[in-house]
Short mmCIF file of N, CA, C and O in Angstrom, two decimals:
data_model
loop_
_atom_site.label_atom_id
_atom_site.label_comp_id
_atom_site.label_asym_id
_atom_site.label_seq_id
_atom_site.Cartn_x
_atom_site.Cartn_y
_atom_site.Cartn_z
N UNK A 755 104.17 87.25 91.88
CA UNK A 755 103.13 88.06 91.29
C UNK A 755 103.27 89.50 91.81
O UNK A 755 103.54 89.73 92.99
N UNK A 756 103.12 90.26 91.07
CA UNK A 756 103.25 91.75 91.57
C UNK A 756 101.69 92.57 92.09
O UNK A 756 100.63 92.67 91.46
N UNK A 757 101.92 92.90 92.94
CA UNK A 757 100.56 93.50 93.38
C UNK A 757 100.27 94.38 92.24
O UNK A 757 101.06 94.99 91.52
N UNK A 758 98.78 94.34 92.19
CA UNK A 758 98.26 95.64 91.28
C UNK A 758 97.27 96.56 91.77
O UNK A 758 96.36 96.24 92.53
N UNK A 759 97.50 97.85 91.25
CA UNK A 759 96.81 99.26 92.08
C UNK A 759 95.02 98.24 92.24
O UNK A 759 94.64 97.29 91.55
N UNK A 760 94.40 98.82 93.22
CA UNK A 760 93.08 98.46 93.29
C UNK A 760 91.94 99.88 93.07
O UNK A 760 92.06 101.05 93.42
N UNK A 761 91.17 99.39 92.56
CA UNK A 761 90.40 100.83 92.04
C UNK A 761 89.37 100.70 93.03
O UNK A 761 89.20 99.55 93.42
N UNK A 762 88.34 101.94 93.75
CA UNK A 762 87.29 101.54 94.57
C UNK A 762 86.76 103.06 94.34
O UNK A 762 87.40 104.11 94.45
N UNK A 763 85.60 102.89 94.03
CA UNK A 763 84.47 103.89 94.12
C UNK A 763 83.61 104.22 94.69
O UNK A 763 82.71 103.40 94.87
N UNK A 764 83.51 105.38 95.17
CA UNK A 764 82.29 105.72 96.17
C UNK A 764 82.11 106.26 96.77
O UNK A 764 82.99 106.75 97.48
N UNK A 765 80.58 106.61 96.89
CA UNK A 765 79.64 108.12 97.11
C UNK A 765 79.94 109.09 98.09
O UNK A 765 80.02 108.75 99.27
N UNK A 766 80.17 110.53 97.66
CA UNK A 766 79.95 111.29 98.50
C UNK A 766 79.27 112.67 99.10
O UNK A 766 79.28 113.34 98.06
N UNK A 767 79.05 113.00 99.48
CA UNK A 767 77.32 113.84 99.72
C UNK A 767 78.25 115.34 99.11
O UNK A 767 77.42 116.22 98.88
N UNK A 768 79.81 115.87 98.79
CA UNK A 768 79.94 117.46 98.66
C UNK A 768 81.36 116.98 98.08
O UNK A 768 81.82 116.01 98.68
N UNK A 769 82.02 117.41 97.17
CA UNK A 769 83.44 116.94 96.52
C UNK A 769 84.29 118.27 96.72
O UNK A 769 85.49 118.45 96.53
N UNK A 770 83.32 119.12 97.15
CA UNK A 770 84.80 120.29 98.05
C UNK A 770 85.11 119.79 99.38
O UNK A 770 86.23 120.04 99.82
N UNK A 771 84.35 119.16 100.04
CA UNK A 771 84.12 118.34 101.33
C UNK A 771 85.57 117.32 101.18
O UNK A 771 86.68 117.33 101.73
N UNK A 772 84.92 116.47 100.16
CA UNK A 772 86.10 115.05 99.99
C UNK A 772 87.33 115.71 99.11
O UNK A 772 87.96 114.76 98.64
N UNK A 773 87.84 116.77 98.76
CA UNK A 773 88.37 116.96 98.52
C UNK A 773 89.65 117.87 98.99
O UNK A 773 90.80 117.93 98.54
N UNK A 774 89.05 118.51 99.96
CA UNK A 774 89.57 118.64 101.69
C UNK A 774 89.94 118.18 102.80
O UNK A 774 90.56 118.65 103.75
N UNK A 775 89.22 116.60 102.43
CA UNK A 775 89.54 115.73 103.35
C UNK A 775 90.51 114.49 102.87
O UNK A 775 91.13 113.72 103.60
N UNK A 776 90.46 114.51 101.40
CA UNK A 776 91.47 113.04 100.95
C UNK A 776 92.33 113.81 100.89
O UNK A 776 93.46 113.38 101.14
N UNK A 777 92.14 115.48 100.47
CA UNK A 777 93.76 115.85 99.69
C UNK A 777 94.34 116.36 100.56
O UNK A 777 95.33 115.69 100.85
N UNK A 778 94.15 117.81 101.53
CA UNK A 778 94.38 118.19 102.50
C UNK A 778 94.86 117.06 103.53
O UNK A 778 96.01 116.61 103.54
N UNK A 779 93.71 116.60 104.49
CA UNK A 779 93.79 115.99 105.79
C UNK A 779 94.21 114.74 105.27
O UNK A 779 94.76 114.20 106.22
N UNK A 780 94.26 114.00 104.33
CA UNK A 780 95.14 112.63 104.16
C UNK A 780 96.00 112.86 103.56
O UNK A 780 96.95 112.17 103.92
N UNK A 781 96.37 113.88 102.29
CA UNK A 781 97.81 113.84 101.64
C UNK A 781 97.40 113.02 100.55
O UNK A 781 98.29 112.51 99.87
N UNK A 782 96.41 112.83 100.32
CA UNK A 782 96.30 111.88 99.20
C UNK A 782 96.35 112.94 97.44
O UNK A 782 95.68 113.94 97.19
N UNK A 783 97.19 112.35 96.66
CA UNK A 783 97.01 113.56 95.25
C UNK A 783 95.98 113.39 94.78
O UNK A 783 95.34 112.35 94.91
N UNK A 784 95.50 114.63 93.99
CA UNK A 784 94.17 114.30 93.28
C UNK A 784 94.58 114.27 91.94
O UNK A 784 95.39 115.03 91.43
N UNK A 785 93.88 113.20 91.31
CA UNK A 785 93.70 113.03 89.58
C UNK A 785 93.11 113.84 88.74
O UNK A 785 93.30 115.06 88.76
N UNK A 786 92.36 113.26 87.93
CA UNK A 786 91.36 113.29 86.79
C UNK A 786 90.24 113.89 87.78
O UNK A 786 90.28 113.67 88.99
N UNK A 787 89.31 114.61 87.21
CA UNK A 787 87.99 115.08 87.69
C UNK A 787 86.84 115.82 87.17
O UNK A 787 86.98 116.56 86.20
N UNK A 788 85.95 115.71 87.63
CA UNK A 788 84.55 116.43 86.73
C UNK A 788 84.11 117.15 87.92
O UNK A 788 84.74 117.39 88.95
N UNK A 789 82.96 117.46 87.61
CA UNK A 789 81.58 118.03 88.06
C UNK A 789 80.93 117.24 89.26
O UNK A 789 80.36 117.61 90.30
N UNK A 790 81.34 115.46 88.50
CA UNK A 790 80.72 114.87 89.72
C UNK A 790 81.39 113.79 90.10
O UNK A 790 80.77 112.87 90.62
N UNK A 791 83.18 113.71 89.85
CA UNK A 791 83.71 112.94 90.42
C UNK A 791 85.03 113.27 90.62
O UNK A 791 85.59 114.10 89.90
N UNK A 792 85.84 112.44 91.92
CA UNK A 792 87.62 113.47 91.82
C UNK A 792 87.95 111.75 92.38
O UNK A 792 87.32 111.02 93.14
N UNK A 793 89.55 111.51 91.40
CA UNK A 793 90.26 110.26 91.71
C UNK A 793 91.22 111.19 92.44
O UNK A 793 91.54 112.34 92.14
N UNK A 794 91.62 110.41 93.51
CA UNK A 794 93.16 110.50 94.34
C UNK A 794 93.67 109.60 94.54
O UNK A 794 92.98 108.59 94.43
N UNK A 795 95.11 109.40 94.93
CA UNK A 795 95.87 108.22 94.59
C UNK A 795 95.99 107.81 96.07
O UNK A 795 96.82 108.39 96.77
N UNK A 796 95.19 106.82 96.59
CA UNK A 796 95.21 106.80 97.74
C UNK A 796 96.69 105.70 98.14
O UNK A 796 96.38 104.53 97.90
N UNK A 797 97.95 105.82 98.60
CA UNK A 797 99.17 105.43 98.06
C UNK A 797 99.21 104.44 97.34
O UNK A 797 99.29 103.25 97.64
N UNK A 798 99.14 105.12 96.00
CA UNK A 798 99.22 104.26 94.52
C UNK A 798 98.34 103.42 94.49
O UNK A 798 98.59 102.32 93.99
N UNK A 799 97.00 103.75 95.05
CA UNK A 799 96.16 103.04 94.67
C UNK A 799 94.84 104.18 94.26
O UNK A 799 94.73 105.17 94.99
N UNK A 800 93.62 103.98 92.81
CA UNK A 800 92.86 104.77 92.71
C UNK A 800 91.53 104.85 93.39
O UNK A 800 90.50 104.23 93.15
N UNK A 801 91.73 105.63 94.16
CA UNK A 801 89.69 105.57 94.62
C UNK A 801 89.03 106.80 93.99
O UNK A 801 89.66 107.82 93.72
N UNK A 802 87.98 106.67 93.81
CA UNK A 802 87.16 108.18 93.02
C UNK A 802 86.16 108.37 94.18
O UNK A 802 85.53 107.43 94.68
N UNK A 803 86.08 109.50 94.53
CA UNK A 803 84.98 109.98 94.71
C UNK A 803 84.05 110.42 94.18
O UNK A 803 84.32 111.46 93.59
N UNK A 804 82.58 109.98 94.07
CA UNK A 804 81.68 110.23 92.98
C UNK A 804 80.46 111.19 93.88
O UNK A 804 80.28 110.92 95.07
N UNK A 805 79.91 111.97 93.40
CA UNK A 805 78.83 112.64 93.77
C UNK A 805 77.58 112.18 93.91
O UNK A 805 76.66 112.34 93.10
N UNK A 806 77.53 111.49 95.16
CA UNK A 806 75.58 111.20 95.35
C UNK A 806 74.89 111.26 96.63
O UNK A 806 74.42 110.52 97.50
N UNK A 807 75.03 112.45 96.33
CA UNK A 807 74.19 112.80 98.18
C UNK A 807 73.16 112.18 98.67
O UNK A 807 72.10 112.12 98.04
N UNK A 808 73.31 111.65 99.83
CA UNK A 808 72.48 110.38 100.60
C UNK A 808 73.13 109.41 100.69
O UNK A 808 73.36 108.95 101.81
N UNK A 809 73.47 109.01 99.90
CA UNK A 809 74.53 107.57 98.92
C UNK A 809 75.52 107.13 100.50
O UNK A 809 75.79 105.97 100.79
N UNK A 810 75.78 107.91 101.03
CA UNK A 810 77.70 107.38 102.12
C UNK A 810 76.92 107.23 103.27
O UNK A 810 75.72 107.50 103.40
N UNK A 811 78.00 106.59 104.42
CA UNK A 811 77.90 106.15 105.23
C UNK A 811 77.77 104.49 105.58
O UNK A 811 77.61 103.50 104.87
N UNK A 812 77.94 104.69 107.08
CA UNK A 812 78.05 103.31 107.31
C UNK A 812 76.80 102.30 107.64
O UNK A 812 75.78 102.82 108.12
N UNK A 813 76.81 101.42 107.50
CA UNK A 813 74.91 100.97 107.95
C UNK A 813 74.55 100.12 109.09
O UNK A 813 73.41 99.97 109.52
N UNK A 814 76.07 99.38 109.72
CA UNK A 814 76.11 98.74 110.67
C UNK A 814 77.05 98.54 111.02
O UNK A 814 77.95 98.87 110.24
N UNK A 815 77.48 97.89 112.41
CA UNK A 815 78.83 97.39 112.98
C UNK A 815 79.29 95.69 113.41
O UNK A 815 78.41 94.84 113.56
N UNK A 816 80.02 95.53 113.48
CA UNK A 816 80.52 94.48 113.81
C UNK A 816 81.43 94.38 115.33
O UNK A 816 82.10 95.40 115.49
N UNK A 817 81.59 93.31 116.53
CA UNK A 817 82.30 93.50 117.39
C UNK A 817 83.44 92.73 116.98
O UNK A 817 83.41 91.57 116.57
N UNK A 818 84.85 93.76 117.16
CA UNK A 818 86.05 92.73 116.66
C UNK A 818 86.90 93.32 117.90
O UNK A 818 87.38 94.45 118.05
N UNK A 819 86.93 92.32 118.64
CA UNK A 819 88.00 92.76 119.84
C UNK A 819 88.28 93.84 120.84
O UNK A 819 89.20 94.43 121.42
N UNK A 820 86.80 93.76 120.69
CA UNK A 820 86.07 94.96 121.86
C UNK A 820 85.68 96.18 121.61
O UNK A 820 85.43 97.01 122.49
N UNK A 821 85.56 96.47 119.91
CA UNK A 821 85.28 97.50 119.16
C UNK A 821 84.41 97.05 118.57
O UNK A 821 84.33 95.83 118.48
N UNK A 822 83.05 98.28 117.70
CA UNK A 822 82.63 98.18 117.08
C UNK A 822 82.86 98.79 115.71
O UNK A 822 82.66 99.99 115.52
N UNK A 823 83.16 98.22 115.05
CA UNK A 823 83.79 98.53 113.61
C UNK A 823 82.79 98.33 112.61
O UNK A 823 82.36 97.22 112.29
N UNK A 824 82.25 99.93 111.90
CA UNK A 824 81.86 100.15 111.30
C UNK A 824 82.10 99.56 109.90
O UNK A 824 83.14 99.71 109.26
N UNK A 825 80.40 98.46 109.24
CA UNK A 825 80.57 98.31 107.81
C UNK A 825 79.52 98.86 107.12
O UNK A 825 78.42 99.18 107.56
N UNK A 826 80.00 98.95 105.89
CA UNK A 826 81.11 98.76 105.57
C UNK A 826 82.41 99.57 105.67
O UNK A 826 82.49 100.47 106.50
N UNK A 827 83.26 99.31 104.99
CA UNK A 827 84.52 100.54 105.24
C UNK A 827 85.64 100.12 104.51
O UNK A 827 85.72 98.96 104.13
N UNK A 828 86.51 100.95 104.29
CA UNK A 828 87.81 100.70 103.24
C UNK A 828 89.21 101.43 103.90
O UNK A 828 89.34 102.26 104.80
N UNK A 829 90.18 100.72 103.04
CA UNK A 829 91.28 101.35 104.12
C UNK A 829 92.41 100.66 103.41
O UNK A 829 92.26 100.18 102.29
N UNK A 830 93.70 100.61 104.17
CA UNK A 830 94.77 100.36 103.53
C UNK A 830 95.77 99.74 104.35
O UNK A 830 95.92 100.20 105.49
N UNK A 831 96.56 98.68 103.94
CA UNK A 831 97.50 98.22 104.79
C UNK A 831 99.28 98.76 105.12
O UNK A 831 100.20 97.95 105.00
N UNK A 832 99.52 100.25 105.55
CA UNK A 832 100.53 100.49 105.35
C UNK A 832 101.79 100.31 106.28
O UNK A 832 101.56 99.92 107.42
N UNK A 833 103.01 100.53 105.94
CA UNK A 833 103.87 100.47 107.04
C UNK A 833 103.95 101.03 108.21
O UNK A 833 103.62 102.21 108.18
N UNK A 834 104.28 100.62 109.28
CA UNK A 834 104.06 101.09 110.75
C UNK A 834 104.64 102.61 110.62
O UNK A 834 103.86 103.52 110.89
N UNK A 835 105.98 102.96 110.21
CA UNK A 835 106.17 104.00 110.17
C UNK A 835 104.93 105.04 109.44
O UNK A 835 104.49 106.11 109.87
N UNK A 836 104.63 104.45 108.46
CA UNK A 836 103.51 105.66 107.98
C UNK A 836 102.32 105.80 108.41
O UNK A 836 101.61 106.79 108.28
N UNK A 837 102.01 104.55 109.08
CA UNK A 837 100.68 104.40 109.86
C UNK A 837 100.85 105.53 110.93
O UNK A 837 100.13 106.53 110.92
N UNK A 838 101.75 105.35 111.76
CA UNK A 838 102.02 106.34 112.71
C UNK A 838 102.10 108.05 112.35
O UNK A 838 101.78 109.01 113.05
N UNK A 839 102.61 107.97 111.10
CA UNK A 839 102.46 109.04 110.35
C UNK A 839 101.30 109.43 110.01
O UNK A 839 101.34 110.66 109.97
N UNK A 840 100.17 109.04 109.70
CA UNK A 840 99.18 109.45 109.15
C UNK A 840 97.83 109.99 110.37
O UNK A 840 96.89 110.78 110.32
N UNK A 841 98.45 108.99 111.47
CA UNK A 841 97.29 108.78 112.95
C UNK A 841 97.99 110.67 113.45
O UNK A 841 97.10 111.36 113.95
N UNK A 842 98.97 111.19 113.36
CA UNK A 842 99.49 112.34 114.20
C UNK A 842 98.91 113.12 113.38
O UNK A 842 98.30 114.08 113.86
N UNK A 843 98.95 112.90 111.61
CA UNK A 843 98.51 113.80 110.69
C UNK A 843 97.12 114.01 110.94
O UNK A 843 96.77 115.11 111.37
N UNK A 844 96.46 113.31 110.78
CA UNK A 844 94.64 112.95 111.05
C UNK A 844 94.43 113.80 112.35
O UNK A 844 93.43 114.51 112.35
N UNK A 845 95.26 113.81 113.48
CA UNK A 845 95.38 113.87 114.87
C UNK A 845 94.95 115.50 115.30
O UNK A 845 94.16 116.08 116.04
N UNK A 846 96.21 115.86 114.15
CA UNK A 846 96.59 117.50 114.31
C UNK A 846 95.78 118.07 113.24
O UNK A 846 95.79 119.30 113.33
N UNK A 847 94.99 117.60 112.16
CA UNK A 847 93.93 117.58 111.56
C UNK A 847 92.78 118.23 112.36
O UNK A 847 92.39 119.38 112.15
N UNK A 848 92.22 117.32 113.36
CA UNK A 848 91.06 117.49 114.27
C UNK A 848 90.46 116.16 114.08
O UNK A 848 89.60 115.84 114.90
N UNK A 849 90.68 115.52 113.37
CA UNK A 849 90.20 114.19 112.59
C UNK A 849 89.06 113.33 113.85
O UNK A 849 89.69 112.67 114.68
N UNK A 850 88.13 113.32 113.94
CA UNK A 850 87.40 112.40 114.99
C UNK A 850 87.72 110.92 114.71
O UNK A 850 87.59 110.51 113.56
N UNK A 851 88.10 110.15 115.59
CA UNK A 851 88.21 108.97 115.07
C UNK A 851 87.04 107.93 115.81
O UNK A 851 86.70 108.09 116.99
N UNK A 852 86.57 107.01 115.07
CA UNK A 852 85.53 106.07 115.29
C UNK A 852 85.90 105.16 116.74
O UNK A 852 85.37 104.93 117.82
N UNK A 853 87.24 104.80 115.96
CA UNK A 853 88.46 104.12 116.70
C UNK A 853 89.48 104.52 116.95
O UNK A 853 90.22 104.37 115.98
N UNK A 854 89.98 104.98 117.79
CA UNK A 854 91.39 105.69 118.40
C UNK A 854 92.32 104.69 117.78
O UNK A 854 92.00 103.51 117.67
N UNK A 855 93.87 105.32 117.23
CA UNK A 855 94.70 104.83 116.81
C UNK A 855 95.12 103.52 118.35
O UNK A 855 95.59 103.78 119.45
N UNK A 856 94.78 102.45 117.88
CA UNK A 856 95.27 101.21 118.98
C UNK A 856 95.86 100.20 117.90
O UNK A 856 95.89 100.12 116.67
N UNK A 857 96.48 99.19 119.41
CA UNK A 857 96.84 97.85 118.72
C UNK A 857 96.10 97.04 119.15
O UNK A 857 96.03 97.14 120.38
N UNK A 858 95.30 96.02 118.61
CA UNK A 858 94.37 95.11 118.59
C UNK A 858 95.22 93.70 117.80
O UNK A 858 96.13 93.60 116.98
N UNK A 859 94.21 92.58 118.67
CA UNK A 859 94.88 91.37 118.91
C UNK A 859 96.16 91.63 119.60
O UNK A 859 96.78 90.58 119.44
N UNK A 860 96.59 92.12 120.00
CA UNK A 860 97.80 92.13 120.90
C UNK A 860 98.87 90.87 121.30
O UNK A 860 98.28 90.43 122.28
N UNK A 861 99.58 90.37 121.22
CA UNK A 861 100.04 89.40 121.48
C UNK A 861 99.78 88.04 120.75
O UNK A 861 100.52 87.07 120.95
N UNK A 862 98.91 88.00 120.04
CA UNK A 862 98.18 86.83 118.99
C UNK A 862 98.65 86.93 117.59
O UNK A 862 99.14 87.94 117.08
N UNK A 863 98.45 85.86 117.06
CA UNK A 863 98.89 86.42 115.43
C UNK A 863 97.78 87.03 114.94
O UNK A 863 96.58 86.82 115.08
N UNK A 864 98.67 88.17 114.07
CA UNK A 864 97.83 89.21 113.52
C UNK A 864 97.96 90.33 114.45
O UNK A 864 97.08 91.17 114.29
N UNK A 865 98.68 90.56 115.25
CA UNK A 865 98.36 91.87 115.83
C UNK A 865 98.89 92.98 115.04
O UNK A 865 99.94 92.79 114.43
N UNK A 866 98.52 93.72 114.99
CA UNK A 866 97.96 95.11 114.15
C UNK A 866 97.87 96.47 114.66
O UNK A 866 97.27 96.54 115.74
N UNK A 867 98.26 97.44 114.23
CA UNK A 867 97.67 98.61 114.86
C UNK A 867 96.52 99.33 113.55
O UNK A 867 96.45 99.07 112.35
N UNK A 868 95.98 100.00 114.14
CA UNK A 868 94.53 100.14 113.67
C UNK A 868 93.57 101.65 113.85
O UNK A 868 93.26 102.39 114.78
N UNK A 869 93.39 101.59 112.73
CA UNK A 869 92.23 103.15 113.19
C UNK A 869 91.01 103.55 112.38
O UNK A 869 91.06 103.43 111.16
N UNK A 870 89.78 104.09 113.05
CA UNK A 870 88.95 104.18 112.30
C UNK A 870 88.57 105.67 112.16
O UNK A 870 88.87 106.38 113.12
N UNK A 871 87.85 106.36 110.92
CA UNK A 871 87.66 107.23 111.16
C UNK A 871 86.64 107.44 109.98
O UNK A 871 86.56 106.59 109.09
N UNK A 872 85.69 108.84 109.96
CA UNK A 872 85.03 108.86 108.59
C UNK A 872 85.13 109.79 107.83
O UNK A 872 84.88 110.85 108.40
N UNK A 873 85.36 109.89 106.91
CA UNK A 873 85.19 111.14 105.89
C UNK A 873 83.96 111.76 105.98
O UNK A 873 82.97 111.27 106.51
N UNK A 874 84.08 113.42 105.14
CA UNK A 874 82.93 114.05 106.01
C UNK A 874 81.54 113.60 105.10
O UNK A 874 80.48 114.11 105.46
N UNK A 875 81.53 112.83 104.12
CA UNK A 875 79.97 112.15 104.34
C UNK A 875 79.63 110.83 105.13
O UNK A 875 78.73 110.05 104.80
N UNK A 876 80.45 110.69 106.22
CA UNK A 876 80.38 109.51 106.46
C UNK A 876 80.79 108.13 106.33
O UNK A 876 80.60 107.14 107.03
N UNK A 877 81.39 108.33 105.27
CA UNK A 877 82.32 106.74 104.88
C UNK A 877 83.39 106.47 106.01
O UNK A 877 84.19 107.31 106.42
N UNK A 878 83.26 105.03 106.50
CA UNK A 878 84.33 104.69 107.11
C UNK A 878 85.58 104.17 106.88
O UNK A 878 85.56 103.17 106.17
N UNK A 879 86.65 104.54 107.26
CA UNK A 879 87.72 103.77 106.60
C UNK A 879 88.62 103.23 107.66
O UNK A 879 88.55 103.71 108.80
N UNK A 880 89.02 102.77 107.52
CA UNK A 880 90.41 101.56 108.42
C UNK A 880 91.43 101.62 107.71
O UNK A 880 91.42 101.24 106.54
N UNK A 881 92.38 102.09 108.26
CA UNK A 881 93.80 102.20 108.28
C UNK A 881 94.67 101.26 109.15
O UNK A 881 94.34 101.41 110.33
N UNK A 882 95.59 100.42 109.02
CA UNK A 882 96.09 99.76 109.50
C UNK A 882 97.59 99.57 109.35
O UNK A 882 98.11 100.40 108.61
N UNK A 883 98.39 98.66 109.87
CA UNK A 883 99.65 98.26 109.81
C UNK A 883 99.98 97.31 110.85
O UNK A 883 99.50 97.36 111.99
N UNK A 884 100.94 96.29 110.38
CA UNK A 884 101.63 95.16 110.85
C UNK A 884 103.24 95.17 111.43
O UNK A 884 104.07 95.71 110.69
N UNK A 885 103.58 94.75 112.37
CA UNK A 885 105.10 94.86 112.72
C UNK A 885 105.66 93.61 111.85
O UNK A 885 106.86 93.36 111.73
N UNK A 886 105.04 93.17 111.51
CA UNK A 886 104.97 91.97 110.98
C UNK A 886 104.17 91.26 109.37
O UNK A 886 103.55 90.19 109.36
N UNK A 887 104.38 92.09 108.22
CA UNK A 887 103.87 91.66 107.16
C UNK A 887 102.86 90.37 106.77
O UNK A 887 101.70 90.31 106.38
N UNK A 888 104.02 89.25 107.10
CA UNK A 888 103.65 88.00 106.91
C UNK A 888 102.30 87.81 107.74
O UNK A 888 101.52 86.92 107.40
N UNK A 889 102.02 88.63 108.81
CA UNK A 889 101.05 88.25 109.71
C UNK A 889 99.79 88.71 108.83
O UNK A 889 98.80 88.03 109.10
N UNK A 890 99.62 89.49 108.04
CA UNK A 890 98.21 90.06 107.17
C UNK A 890 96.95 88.62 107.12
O UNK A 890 95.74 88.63 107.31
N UNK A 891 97.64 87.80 106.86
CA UNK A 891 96.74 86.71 106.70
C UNK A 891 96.64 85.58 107.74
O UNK A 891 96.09 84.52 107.44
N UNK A 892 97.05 85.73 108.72
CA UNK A 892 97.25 84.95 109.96
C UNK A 892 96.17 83.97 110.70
O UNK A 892 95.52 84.71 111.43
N UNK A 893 95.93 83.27 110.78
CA UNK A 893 94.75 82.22 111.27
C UNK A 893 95.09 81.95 112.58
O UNK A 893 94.40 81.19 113.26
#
């Protein structure tokens, strides 16, 4: 089966804001856009940012391995090389991160490296990567 792009929508309080921050500070391209919404291809996948001030942010956390990880939140599973790529980009950015670029589960299946951070209305997102593919779904 071939993977297919995933679409995800959602709110953000200023679209010169998110549009500084997906296109600029992530590299992400921008699409199609209005007045009150901008798609970027977050790697080959579409997310829109839509205009609704109040609307973003996170509402609670969860403890996963000695972090509290903000939900909800969205993010992407990429290769270690680009993961690493994106944590120096974000880095030299100024980028605050929720979660410092780490590896979590360590030694267990599923270990991962990992990062949290928010866009400037607040949305959280998780960025991740595997040395190990097959491990994504690991029990």
């Amino acid at each position: 089966m071939t993977l297919r792009p995933f679409h995800l929508a959602f709110p953000v309080n200023d679209l010169a804001a998110a549009r500084e921050f997906y296109g600029d500070a992530m590299g992400c391209r921008e699409g199609r856009s209005s007045d009150e919404w901008v798609d970027f291809d977050f790697y080959g996948h579409q997310i829109v940012a839509h205009l609704a001030p109040g609307g973003a942010g996170d509402r609670t956390s969860n403890h996963v391995d000695g972090h509290g990880v903000p939900v909800p939140h969205f993010g992407i599973v990429l290769a270690m090389e680009d993961w690493q790529d994106l944590a120096d980009r974000l880095t030299a950015a100024g980028v605050e991160f929720a979660i410092e670029p780490t590896i979590r589960f360590r030694g267990q299946p599923g270990e991962q490296a990992t990062m949290f951070f928010r866009d400037p209305s607040g949305n959280a997102l998780e960025m991740k990567a595997f040395a190990d593919d097959a491990m994504l779904f690991a029990t």
